[in-house]
Amino acid sequence: MNNDVSKSLVAIENLVDDYKCVRDKFLSSEPSSAQNILHHLKKMLILSCASHYENAIMDALKDYAKKHSAKCDCSPHGFDKMSEYSFFKIFNFGRNDEIKKPTDFLKDIHCLGEGFKNAIIKEIAEDDSKKAKMNAFREICLMRNALAHCDLISYNVAENKSFDDINNLHKDAMQFVKLFTSKFDII
């Protein structure tokens, strides 16, 4: 994991600590201001988590491409083009809850090879725990997309989710990120 990606995990942990501090120290004495701050911290958590996932996955993909490109030298391979793929084109986030199955969510990773796509879809589809982790990842990224395409300050994303709910989703989503990026580890 590169240094910037590691720093983003520390920043997320610090954000969780900040949330707890505001909740525990200021909510009873300054309820209105504390509620506003807690609401904005929830949005920051969503944005920070999704940003971390994007960087971790894209860095793993770029590192994989660089290593394989160097091995291929002048032979035809296309690995040097892998860094041009967009995080938001690799996954099909959809809208709301319309996508739950790995075949729908991962259909666009064919750019990484049909064999790879079929293998990871099969692996996740056959394991309910991995499917739940994938859905947590997707849910946080979907919330991030809603925030990015709406008025960040006034938009009330994740109304039915608490900060702790989102933090728990993040922990599950991180397991999907680790599973996905492990596919790019070169032995």
PDB file of C-alpha atoms in Angstrom:
ATOM      1  CA  MET A   1       0.000   0.000   0.000  1.00  0.00           C
ATOM      2  CA  ASN A   2       1.491   3.320  -0.998  1.00  0.00           C
ATOM      3  CA  ASN A   3       2.145   6.033   1.569  1.00  0.00           C
ATOM      4  CA  ASP A   4      -0.709   8.333   0.462  1.00  0.00           C
ATOM      5  CA  VAL A   5      -3.201   5.478   0.723  1.00  0.00           C
ATOM      6  CA  SER A   6      -1.911   4.649   4.224  1.00  0.00           C
ATOM      7  CA  LYS A   7      -2.249   8.307   5.215  1.00  0.00           C
ATOM      8  CA  SER A   8      -5.865   8.344   4.076  1.00  0.00           C
ATOM      9  CA  LEU A   9      -6.668   5.441   6.410  1.00  0.00           C
ATOM     10  CA  VAL A  10      -5.115   7.341   9.307  1.00  0.00           C
ATOM     11  CA  ALA A  11      -7.134  10.427   8.321  1.00  0.00           C
ATOM     12  CA  ILE A  12     -10.329   8.331   8.370  1.00  0.00           C
ATOM     13  CA  GLU A  13      -9.459   7.042  11.843  1.00  0.00           C
ATOM     14  CA  ASN A  14      -8.846  10.630  12.975  1.00  0.00           C
ATOM     15  CA  LEU A  15     -12.209  11.672  11.545  1.00  0.00           C
ATOM     16  CA  VAL A  16     -13.897   8.922  13.571  1.00  0.00           C
ATOM     17  CA  ASP A  17     -12.110  10.197  16.685  1.00  0.00           C
ATOM     18  CA  ASP A  18     -13.207  13.773  15.908  1.00  0.00           C
ATOM     19  CA  TYR A  19     -16.797  12.608  15.547  1.00  0.00           C
ATOM     20  CA  LYS A  20     -16.683  10.873  18.939  1.00  0.00           C
ATOM     21  CA  CYS A  21     -15.152  13.971  20.542  1.00  0.00           C
ATOM     22  CA  VAL A  22     -17.860  16.304  19.197  1.00  0.00           C
ATOM     23  CA  ARG A  23     -20.591  13.827  20.127  1.00  0.00           C
ATOM     24  CA  ASP A  24     -19.281  13.183  23.635  1.00  0.00           C
ATOM     25  CA  LYS A  25     -18.100  16.685  24.600  1.00  0.00           C
ATOM     26  CA  PHE A  26     -20.312  19.170  22.768  1.00  0.00           C
ATOM     27  CA  LEU A  27     -23.630  17.518  21.945  1.00  0.00           C
ATOM     28  CA  SER A  28     -25.115  18.100  25.395  1.00  0.00           C
ATOM     29  CA  SER A  29     -23.811  21.670  25.807  1.00  0.00           C
ATOM     30  CA  GLU A  30     -24.208  22.923  22.199  1.00  0.00           C
ATOM     31  CA  PRO A  31     -26.803  20.593  20.665  1.00  0.00           C
ATOM     32  CA  SER A  32     -27.655  22.625  17.565  1.00  0.00           C
ATOM     33  CA  SER A  33     -24.070  23.357  16.530  1.00  0.00           C
ATOM     34  CA  ALA A  34     -22.900  19.877  17.456  1.00  0.00           C
ATOM     35  CA  GLN A  35     -25.682  18.288  15.357  1.00  0.00           C
ATOM     36  CA  ASN A  36     -24.622  20.378  12.347  1.00  0.00           C
ATOM     37  CA  ILE A  37     -20.972  19.447  12.796  1.00  0.00           C
ATOM     38  CA  LEU A  38     -21.830  15.764  13.256  1.00  0.00           C
ATOM     39  CA  HIS A  39     -23.919  15.864  10.073  1.00  0.00           C
ATOM     40  CA  HIS A  40     -21.003  17.345   8.109  1.00  0.00           C
ATOM     41  CA  LEU A  41     -18.558  14.857   9.620  1.00  0.00           C
ATOM     42  CA  LYS A  42     -20.790  12.044   8.335  1.00  0.00           C
ATOM     43  CA  LYS A  43     -20.516  13.490   4.825  1.00  0.00           C
ATOM     44  CA  MET A  44     -16.760  13.848   5.205  1.00  0.00           C
ATOM     45  CA  LEU A  45     -16.528  10.220   6.283  1.00  0.00           C
ATOM     46  CA  ILE A  46     -18.392   9.079   3.165  1.00  0.00           C
ATOM     47  CA  LEU A  47     -16.222  11.200   0.870  1.00  0.00           C
ATOM     48  CA  SER A  48     -13.005  10.165   2.620  1.00  0.00           C
ATOM     49  CA  CYS A  49     -13.812   6.466   2.506  1.00  0.00           C
ATOM     50  CA  ALA A  50     -14.770   6.479  -1.170  1.00  0.00           C
ATOM     51  CA  SER A  51     -11.663   8.492  -2.015  1.00  0.00           C
ATOM     52  CA  HIS A  52      -9.522   5.977  -0.157  1.00  0.00           C
ATOM     53  CA  TYR A  53     -11.108   3.063  -2.025  1.00  0.00           C
ATOM     54  CA  GLU A  54     -10.576   4.751  -5.371  1.00  0.00           C
ATOM     55  CA  ASN A  55      -6.929   5.519  -4.645  1.00  0.00           C
ATOM     56  CA  ALA A  56      -6.184   2.052  -3.246  1.00  0.00           C
ATOM     57  CA  ILE A  57      -7.738   0.268  -6.219  1.00  0.00           C
ATOM     58  CA  MET A  58      -6.326   2.553  -8.892  1.00  0.00           C
ATOM     59  CA  ASP A  59      -2.847   2.475  -7.303  1.00  0.00           C
ATOM     60  CA  ALA A  60      -2.940  -1.353  -7.241  1.00  0.00           C
ATOM     61  CA  LEU A  61      -4.004  -1.393 -10.884  1.00  0.00           C
ATOM     62  CA  LYS A  62      -1.304   1.093 -11.919  1.00  0.00           C
ATOM     63  CA  ASP A  63       1.399  -0.808 -10.010  1.00  0.00           C
ATOM     64  CA  TYR A  64       0.271  -4.038 -11.649  1.00  0.00           C
ATOM     65  CA  ALA A  65       0.362  -2.397 -15.074  1.00  0.00           C
ATOM     66  CA  LYS A  66       3.849  -0.977 -14.512  1.00  0.00           C
ATOM     67  CA  LYS A  67       5.271  -4.311 -13.363  1.00  0.00           C
ATOM     68  CA  HIS A  68       3.759  -6.244 -16.250  1.00  0.00           C
ATOM     69  CA  SER A  69       4.605  -3.578 -18.790  1.00  0.00           C
ATOM     70  CA  ALA A  70       8.252  -3.762 -17.764  1.00  0.00           C
ATOM     71  CA  LYS A  71       8.214  -7.550 -18.196  1.00  0.00           C
ATOM     72  CA  CYS A  72       6.720  -7.325 -21.673  1.00  0.00           C
ATOM     73  CA  ASP A  73       9.179  -4.716 -22.962  1.00  0.00           C
ATOM     74  CA  CYS A  74       8.290  -4.269 -26.625  1.00  0.00           C
ATOM     75  CA  SER A  75       5.968  -7.268 -26.905  1.00  0.00           C
ATOM     76  CA  PRO A  76       2.291  -6.482 -27.492  1.00  0.00           C
ATOM     77  CA  HIS A  77       0.471  -6.333 -24.178  1.00  0.00           C
ATOM     78  CA  GLY A  78      -1.565  -3.146 -23.548  1.00  0.00           C
ATOM     79  CA  PHE A  79      -0.601  -2.956 -19.870  1.00  0.00           C
ATOM     80  CA  ASP A  80       0.633   0.600 -20.304  1.00  0.00           C
ATOM     81  CA  LYS A  81      -2.957   1.640 -21.059  1.00  0.00           C
ATOM     82  CA  MET A  82      -4.384   0.218 -17.815  1.00  0.00           C
ATOM     83  CA  SER A  83      -3.709   3.435 -15.925  1.00  0.00           C
ATOM     84  CA  GLU A  84      -6.174   5.182 -18.231  1.00  0.00           C
ATOM     85  CA  TYR A  85      -9.130   3.229 -16.829  1.00  0.00           C
ATOM     86  CA  SER A  86     -11.425   5.166 -14.550  1.00  0.00           C
ATOM     87  CA  PHE A  87     -12.537   3.859 -11.155  1.00  0.00           C
ATOM     88  CA  PHE A  88     -16.081   4.821 -12.076  1.00  0.00           C
ATOM     89  CA  LYS A  89     -15.925   2.862 -15.329  1.00  0.00           C
ATOM     90  CA  ILE A  90     -14.543  -0.310 -13.741  1.00  0.00           C
ATOM     91  CA  PHE A  91     -17.550  -0.725 -11.427  1.00  0.00           C
ATOM     92  CA  ASN A  92     -21.238  -0.330 -12.195  1.00  0.00           C
ATOM     93  CA  PHE A  93     -22.497   1.575  -9.161  1.00  0.00           C
ATOM     94  CA  GLY A  94     -25.978   2.053 -10.588  1.00  0.00           C
ATOM     95  CA  ARG A  95     -28.514   4.100  -8.677  1.00  0.00           C
ATOM     96  CA  ASN A  96     -30.121   3.412  -5.316  1.00  0.00           C
ATOM     97  CA  ASP A  97     -30.545  -0.307  -4.615  1.00  0.00           C
ATOM     98  CA  GLU A  98     -30.979  -1.525  -8.174  1.00  0.00           C
ATOM     99  CA  ILE A  99     -27.676  -3.433  -8.246  1.00  0.00           C
ATOM    100  CA  LYS A 100     -27.032  -6.126  -5.691  1.00  0.00           C
ATOM    101  CA  LYS A 101     -25.587  -9.023  -7.685  1.00  0.00           C
ATOM    102  CA  PRO A 102     -21.876  -9.318  -8.461  1.00  0.00           C
ATOM    103  CA  THR A 103     -22.694  -9.981 -12.127  1.00  0.00           C
ATOM    104  CA  ASP A 104     -24.295  -6.531 -12.383  1.00  0.00           C
ATOM    105  CA  PHE A 105     -21.826  -4.613 -10.228  1.00  0.00           C
ATOM    106  CA  LEU A 106     -18.694  -6.145 -11.762  1.00  0.00           C
ATOM    107  CA  LYS A 107     -19.869  -6.411 -15.368  1.00  0.00           C
ATOM    108  CA  ASP A 108     -17.670  -3.521 -16.510  1.00  0.00           C
ATOM    109  CA  ILE A 109     -14.387  -5.017 -15.305  1.00  0.00           C
ATOM    110  CA  HIS A 110     -14.177  -6.908 -18.585  1.00  0.00           C
ATOM    111  CA  CYS A 111     -11.569  -4.268 -19.434  1.00  0.00           C
ATOM    112  CA  LEU A 112      -9.282  -6.268 -17.128  1.00  0.00           C
ATOM    113  CA  GLY A 113      -9.970  -9.463 -19.042  1.00  0.00           C
ATOM    114  CA  GLU A 114     -12.978 -11.737 -19.388  1.00  0.00           C
ATOM    115  CA  GLY A 115     -11.266 -14.531 -17.443  1.00  0.00           C
ATOM    116  CA  PHE A 116     -10.514 -12.183 -14.540  1.00  0.00           C
ATOM    117  CA  LYS A 117     -14.052 -10.802 -14.608  1.00  0.00           C
ATOM    118  CA  ASN A 118     -15.658 -14.245 -14.594  1.00  0.00           C
ATOM    119  CA  ALA A 119     -13.366 -15.543 -11.838  1.00  0.00           C
ATOM    120  CA  ILE A 120     -13.981 -12.660  -9.437  1.00  0.00           C
ATOM    121  CA  ILE A 121     -17.731 -12.633 -10.100  1.00  0.00           C
ATOM    122  CA  LYS A 122     -17.858 -16.369  -9.367  1.00  0.00           C
ATOM    123  CA  GLU A 123     -15.744 -15.976  -6.216  1.00  0.00           C
ATOM    124  CA  ILE A 124     -17.982 -13.251  -4.804  1.00  0.00           C
ATOM    125  CA  ALA A 125     -21.298 -14.742  -5.951  1.00  0.00           C
ATOM    126  CA  GLU A 126     -20.506 -18.017  -4.174  1.00  0.00           C
ATOM    127  CA  ASP A 127     -19.655 -16.360  -0.836  1.00  0.00           C
ATOM    128  CA  ASP A 128     -22.372 -14.394   0.982  1.00  0.00           C
ATOM    129  CA  SER A 129     -19.792 -12.684   3.198  1.00  0.00           C
ATOM    130  CA  LYS A 130     -17.822 -11.413   0.201  1.00  0.00           C
ATOM    131  CA  LYS A 131     -21.074 -10.330  -1.444  1.00  0.00           C
ATOM    132  CA  ALA A 132     -22.002  -8.333   1.685  1.00  0.00           C
ATOM    133  CA  LYS A 133     -18.549  -6.680   1.653  1.00  0.00           C
ATOM    134  CA  MET A 134     -18.970  -5.815  -2.031  1.00  0.00           C
ATOM    135  CA  ASN A 135     -22.384  -4.290  -1.310  1.00  0.00           C
ATOM    136  CA  ALA A 136     -20.957  -2.204   1.557  1.00  0.00           C
ATOM    137  CA  PHE A 137     -18.274  -0.888  -0.820  1.00  0.00           C
ATOM    138  CA  ARG A 138     -20.890  -0.142  -3.450  1.00  0.00           C
ATOM    139  CA  GLU A 139     -23.179   1.594  -0.943  1.00  0.00           C
ATOM    140  CA  ILE A 140     -20.487   3.970   0.277  1.00  0.00           C
ATOM    141  CA  CYS A 141     -19.433   4.775  -3.287  1.00  0.00           C
ATOM    142  CA  LEU A 142     -23.074   5.340  -4.228  1.00  0.00           C
ATOM    143  CA  MET A 143     -23.462   7.784  -1.315  1.00  0.00           C
ATOM    144  CA  ARG A 144     -20.261   9.497  -2.455  1.00  0.00           C
ATOM    145  CA  ASN A 145     -21.684   9.876  -5.950  1.00  0.00           C
ATOM    146  CA  ALA A 146     -24.874  11.400  -4.541  1.00  0.00           C
ATOM    147  CA  LEU A 147     -22.826  13.919  -2.551  1.00  0.00           C
ATOM    148  CA  ALA A 148     -20.579  14.735  -5.505  1.00  0.00           C
ATOM    149  CA  HIS A 149     -23.509  15.433  -7.808  1.00  0.00           C
ATOM    150  CA  CYS A 150     -25.672  17.381  -5.361  1.00  0.00           C
ATOM    151  CA  ASP A 151     -25.230  20.388  -3.113  1.00  0.00           C
ATOM    152  CA  LEU A 152     -22.694  19.036  -0.632  1.00  0.00           C
ATOM    153  CA  ILE A 153     -23.711  21.325   2.235  1.00  0.00           C
ATOM    154  CA  SER A 154     -27.502  21.074   2.096  1.00  0.00           C
ATOM    155  CA  TYR A 155     -27.929  17.562   0.665  1.00  0.00           C
ATOM    156  CA  ASN A 156     -28.997  15.105   3.345  1.00  0.00           C
ATOM    157  CA  VAL A 157     -27.303  11.887   2.301  1.00  0.00           C
ATOM    158  CA  ALA A 158     -27.761   8.685   4.279  1.00  0.00           C
ATOM    159  CA  GLU A 159     -30.654  10.023   6.324  1.00  0.00           C
ATOM    160  CA  ASN A 160     -31.392   6.546   7.642  1.00  0.00           C
ATOM    161  CA  LYS A 161     -27.751   5.834   8.537  1.00  0.00           C
ATOM    162  CA  SER A 162     -25.811   7.019  11.531  1.00  0.00           C
ATOM    163  CA  PHE A 163     -22.123   7.861  11.501  1.00  0.00           C
ATOM    164  CA  ASP A 164     -21.491   4.529  13.218  1.00  0.00           C
ATOM    165  CA  ASP A 165     -23.519   2.718  10.532  1.00  0.00           C
ATOM    166  CA  ILE A 166     -21.342   4.285   7.850  1.00  0.00           C
ATOM    167  CA  ASN A 167     -18.164   3.496   9.775  1.00  0.00           C
ATOM    168  CA  ASN A 168     -19.290  -0.151  10.004  1.00  0.00           C
ATOM    169  CA  LEU A 169     -20.015  -0.157   6.262  1.00  0.00           C
ATOM    170  CA  HIS A 170     -16.504   1.224   5.767  1.00  0.00           C
ATOM    171  CA  LYS A 171     -14.973  -1.641   7.730  1.00  0.00           C
ATOM    172  CA  ASP A 172     -16.829  -4.124   5.544  1.00  0.00           C
ATOM    173  CA  ALA A 173     -16.028  -2.197   2.360  1.00  0.00           C
ATOM    174  CA  MET A 174     -12.334  -2.283   3.247  1.00  0.00           C
ATOM    175  CA  GLN A 175     -12.504  -6.080   3.152  1.00  0.00           C
ATOM    176  CA  PHE A 176     -13.776  -5.862  -0.435  1.00  0.00           C
ATOM    177  CA  VAL A 177     -11.011  -3.381  -1.326  1.00  0.00           C
ATOM    178  CA  LYS A 178      -8.420  -5.764   0.143  1.00  0.00           C
ATOM    179  CA  LEU A 179      -9.911  -8.706  -1.747  1.00  0.00           C
ATOM    180  CA  PHE A 180     -10.014  -6.798  -5.030  1.00  0.00           C
ATOM    181  CA  THR A 181      -6.528  -5.275  -4.745  1.00  0.00           C
ATOM    182  CA  SER A 182      -5.060  -8.631  -3.735  1.00  0.00           C
ATOM    183  CA  LYS A 183      -5.884  -9.804  -7.257  1.00  0.00           C
ATOM    184  CA  PHE A 184      -3.172  -7.417  -8.517  1.00  0.00           C
ATOM    185  CA  ASP A 185      -0.420  -8.654  -6.217  1.00  0.00           C
ATOM    186  CA  ILE A 186       2.371 -10.110  -8.287  1.00  0.00           C
ATOM    187  CA  ILE A 187       4.235 -13.061  -6.859  1.00  0.00           C
TER     188      ILE A 187
END
